[in-house]
Every structure is written in structure tokens, then in C-alpha cells.
PDB file of C-alpha atoms in Angstrom:
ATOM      1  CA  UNK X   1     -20.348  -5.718   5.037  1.00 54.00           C
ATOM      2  CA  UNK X   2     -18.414  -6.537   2.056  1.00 63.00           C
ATOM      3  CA  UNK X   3     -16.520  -4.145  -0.359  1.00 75.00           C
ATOM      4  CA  UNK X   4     -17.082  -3.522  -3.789  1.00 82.00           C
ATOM      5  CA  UNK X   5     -14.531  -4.500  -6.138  1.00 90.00           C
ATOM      6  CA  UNK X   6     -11.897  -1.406  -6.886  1.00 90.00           C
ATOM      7  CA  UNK X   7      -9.038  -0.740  -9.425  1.00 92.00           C
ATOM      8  CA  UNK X   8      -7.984   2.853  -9.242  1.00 90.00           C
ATOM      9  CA  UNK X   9      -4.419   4.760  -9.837  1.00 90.00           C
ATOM     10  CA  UNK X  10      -3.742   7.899  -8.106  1.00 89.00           C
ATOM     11  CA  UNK X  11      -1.180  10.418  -8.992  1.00 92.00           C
ATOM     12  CA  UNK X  12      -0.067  12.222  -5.587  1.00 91.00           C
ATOM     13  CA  UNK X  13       2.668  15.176  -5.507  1.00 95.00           C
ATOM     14  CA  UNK X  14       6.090  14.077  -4.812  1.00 97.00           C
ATOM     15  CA  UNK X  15       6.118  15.248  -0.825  1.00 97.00           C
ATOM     16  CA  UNK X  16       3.131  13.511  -0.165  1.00 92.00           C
ATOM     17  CA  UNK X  17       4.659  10.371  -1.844  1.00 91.00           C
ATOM     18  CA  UNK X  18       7.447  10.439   0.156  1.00 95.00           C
ATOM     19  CA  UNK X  19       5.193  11.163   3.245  1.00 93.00           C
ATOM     20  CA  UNK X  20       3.883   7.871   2.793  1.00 89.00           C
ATOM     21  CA  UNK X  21       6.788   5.563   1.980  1.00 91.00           C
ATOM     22  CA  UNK X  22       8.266   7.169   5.180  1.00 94.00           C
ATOM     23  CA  UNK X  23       5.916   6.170   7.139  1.00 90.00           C
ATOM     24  CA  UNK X  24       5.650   2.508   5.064  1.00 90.00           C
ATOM     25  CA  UNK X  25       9.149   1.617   5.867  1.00 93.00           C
ATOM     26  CA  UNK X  26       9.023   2.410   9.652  1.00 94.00           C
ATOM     27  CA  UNK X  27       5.555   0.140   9.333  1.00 92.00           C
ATOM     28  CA  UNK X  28       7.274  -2.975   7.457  1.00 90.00           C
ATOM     29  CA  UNK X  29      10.463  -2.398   9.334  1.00 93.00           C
ATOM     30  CA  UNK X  30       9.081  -2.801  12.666  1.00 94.00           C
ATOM     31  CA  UNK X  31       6.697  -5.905  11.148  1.00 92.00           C
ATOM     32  CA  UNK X  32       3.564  -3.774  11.822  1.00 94.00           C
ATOM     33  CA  UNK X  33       0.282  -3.427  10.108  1.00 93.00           C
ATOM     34  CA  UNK X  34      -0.808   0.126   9.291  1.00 89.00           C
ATOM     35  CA  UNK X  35      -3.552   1.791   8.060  1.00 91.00           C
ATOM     36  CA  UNK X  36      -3.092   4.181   4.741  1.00 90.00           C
ATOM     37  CA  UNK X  37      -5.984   6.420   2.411  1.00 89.00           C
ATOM     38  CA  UNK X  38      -5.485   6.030  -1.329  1.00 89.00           C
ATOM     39  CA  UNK X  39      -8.169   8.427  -2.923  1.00 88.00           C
ATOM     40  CA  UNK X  40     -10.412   8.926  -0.251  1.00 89.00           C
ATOM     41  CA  UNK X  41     -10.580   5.298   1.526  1.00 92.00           C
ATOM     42  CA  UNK X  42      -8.868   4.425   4.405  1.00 93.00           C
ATOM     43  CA  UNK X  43      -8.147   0.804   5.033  1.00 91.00           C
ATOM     44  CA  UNK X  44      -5.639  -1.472   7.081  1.00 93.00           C
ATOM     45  CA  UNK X  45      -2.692  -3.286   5.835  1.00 93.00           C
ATOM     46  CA  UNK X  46      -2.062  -6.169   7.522  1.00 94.00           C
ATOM     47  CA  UNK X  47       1.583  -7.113   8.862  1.00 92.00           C
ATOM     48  CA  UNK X  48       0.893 -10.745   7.326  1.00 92.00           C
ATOM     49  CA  UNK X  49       1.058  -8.883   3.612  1.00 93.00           C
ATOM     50  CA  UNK X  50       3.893  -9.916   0.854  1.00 94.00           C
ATOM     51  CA  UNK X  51       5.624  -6.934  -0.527  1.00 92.00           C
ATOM     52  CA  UNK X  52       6.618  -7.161  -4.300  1.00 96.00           C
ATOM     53  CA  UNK X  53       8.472  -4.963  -6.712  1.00 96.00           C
ATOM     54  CA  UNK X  54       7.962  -5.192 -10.233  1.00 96.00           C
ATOM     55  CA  UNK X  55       9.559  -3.936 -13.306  1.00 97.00           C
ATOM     56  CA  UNK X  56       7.673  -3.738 -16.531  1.00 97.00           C
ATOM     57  CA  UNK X  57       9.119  -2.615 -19.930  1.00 98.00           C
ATOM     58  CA  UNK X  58       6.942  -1.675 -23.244  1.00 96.00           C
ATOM     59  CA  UNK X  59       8.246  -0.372 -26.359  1.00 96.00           C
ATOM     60  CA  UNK X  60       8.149   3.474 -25.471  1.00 97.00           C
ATOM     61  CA  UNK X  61       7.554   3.276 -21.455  1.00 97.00           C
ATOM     62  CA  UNK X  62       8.762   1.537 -18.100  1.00 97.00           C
ATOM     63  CA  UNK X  63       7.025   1.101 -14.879  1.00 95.00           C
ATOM     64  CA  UNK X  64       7.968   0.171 -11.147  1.00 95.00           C
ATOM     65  CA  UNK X  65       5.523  -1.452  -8.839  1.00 94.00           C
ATOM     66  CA  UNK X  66       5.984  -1.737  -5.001  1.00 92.00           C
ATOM     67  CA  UNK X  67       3.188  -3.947  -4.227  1.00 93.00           C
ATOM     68  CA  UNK X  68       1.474  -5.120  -1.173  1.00 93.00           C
ATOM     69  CA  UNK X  69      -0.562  -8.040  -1.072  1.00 94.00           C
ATOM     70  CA  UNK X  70      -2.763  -9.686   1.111  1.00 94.00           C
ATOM     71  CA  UNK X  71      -5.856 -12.463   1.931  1.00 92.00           C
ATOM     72  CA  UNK X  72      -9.089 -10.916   2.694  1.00 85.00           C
ATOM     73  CA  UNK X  73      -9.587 -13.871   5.551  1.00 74.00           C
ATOM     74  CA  UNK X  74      -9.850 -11.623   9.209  1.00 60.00           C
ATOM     75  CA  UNK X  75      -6.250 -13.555   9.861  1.00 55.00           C
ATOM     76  CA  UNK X  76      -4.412 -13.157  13.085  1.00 51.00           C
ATOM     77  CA  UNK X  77      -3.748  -9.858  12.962  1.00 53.00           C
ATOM     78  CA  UNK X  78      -6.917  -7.929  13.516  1.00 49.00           C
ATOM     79  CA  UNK X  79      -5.551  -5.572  15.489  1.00 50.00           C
ATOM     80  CA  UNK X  80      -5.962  -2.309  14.642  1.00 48.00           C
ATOM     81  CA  UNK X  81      -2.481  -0.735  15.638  1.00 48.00           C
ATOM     82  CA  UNK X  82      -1.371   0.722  12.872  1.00 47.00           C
ATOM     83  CA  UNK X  83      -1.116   4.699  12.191  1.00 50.00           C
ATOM     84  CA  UNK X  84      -2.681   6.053   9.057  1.00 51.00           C
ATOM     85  CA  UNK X  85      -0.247   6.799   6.235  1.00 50.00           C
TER      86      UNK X  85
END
């Protein structure tokens, strides 16, 4: 069954942020996929995703991105080995 579109932003507390990079890095360091919850859903990253950081200026704010991006297309990886972060 297919999932609804979804665009959310969640603000988490700084030790739970750091939680989940921690276990990120040890994820893309060891080429893994890995499963994570962002408000409420838990899906699966898969190790075939392109990480991006981007920078974005405005006149009164700036942002950084670490992005993860993949092809919904059941690649090669659908195994399911990665711990939840």
C-alpha cells in the first residue's frame, strides 16, 4: 500500500538530536541502511541513499540541511537490517 504524500519539520531536544546522528553516522559509516521515527512514523533508509548538506542564507536567518535522499523503487537493498534511530 502506498503512502500519502508528507512534508513535516520536527523540533526534537538537543540529546535526542544527538541520539540520532550517533546512531546515523555508525549507519552511513558502516554503508548500512537503518530504520529511524520522525514524528511518530517509522520507516527505513536505504544504504543506496545520497546524503546532502545544504546551506541557505535569507536576509535575517540561516539554515543547515543534512539531507538524505532516496528512490522509492524496492531497489537491492530490501533488507531490513537496520536498527531504529
Amino acid at each position: 500500500m502506498a503512502k500519502g504524500s508528507r512534508d513535516i519539520e520536527r523540533i526534537y531536544e538537543t540529546a535526542h538530536v544527538v541520539a540520532k546522528l550517533r546512531r546515523l553516522a555508525d549507519a552511513l559509516e558502516k554503508a548500512d541502511s537503518f530504520r529511524i521515527q520522525i514524528a511518530g512514523e517509522r520507516f527505513r533508509v536505504p544504504k543506496h541513499a545520497q546524503f546532502s548538506i545544504e546551506h541557505e542564507r535569507g536576509d535575517d536567518e540561516e539554515e543547515v540541511e543534512f539531507q538524505l535522499k532516496w528512490n522509492i523503487d524496492g531497489g537491492d537493498d530490501s533488507e531490513d537490517s537496520g536498527e531504529v534511530v
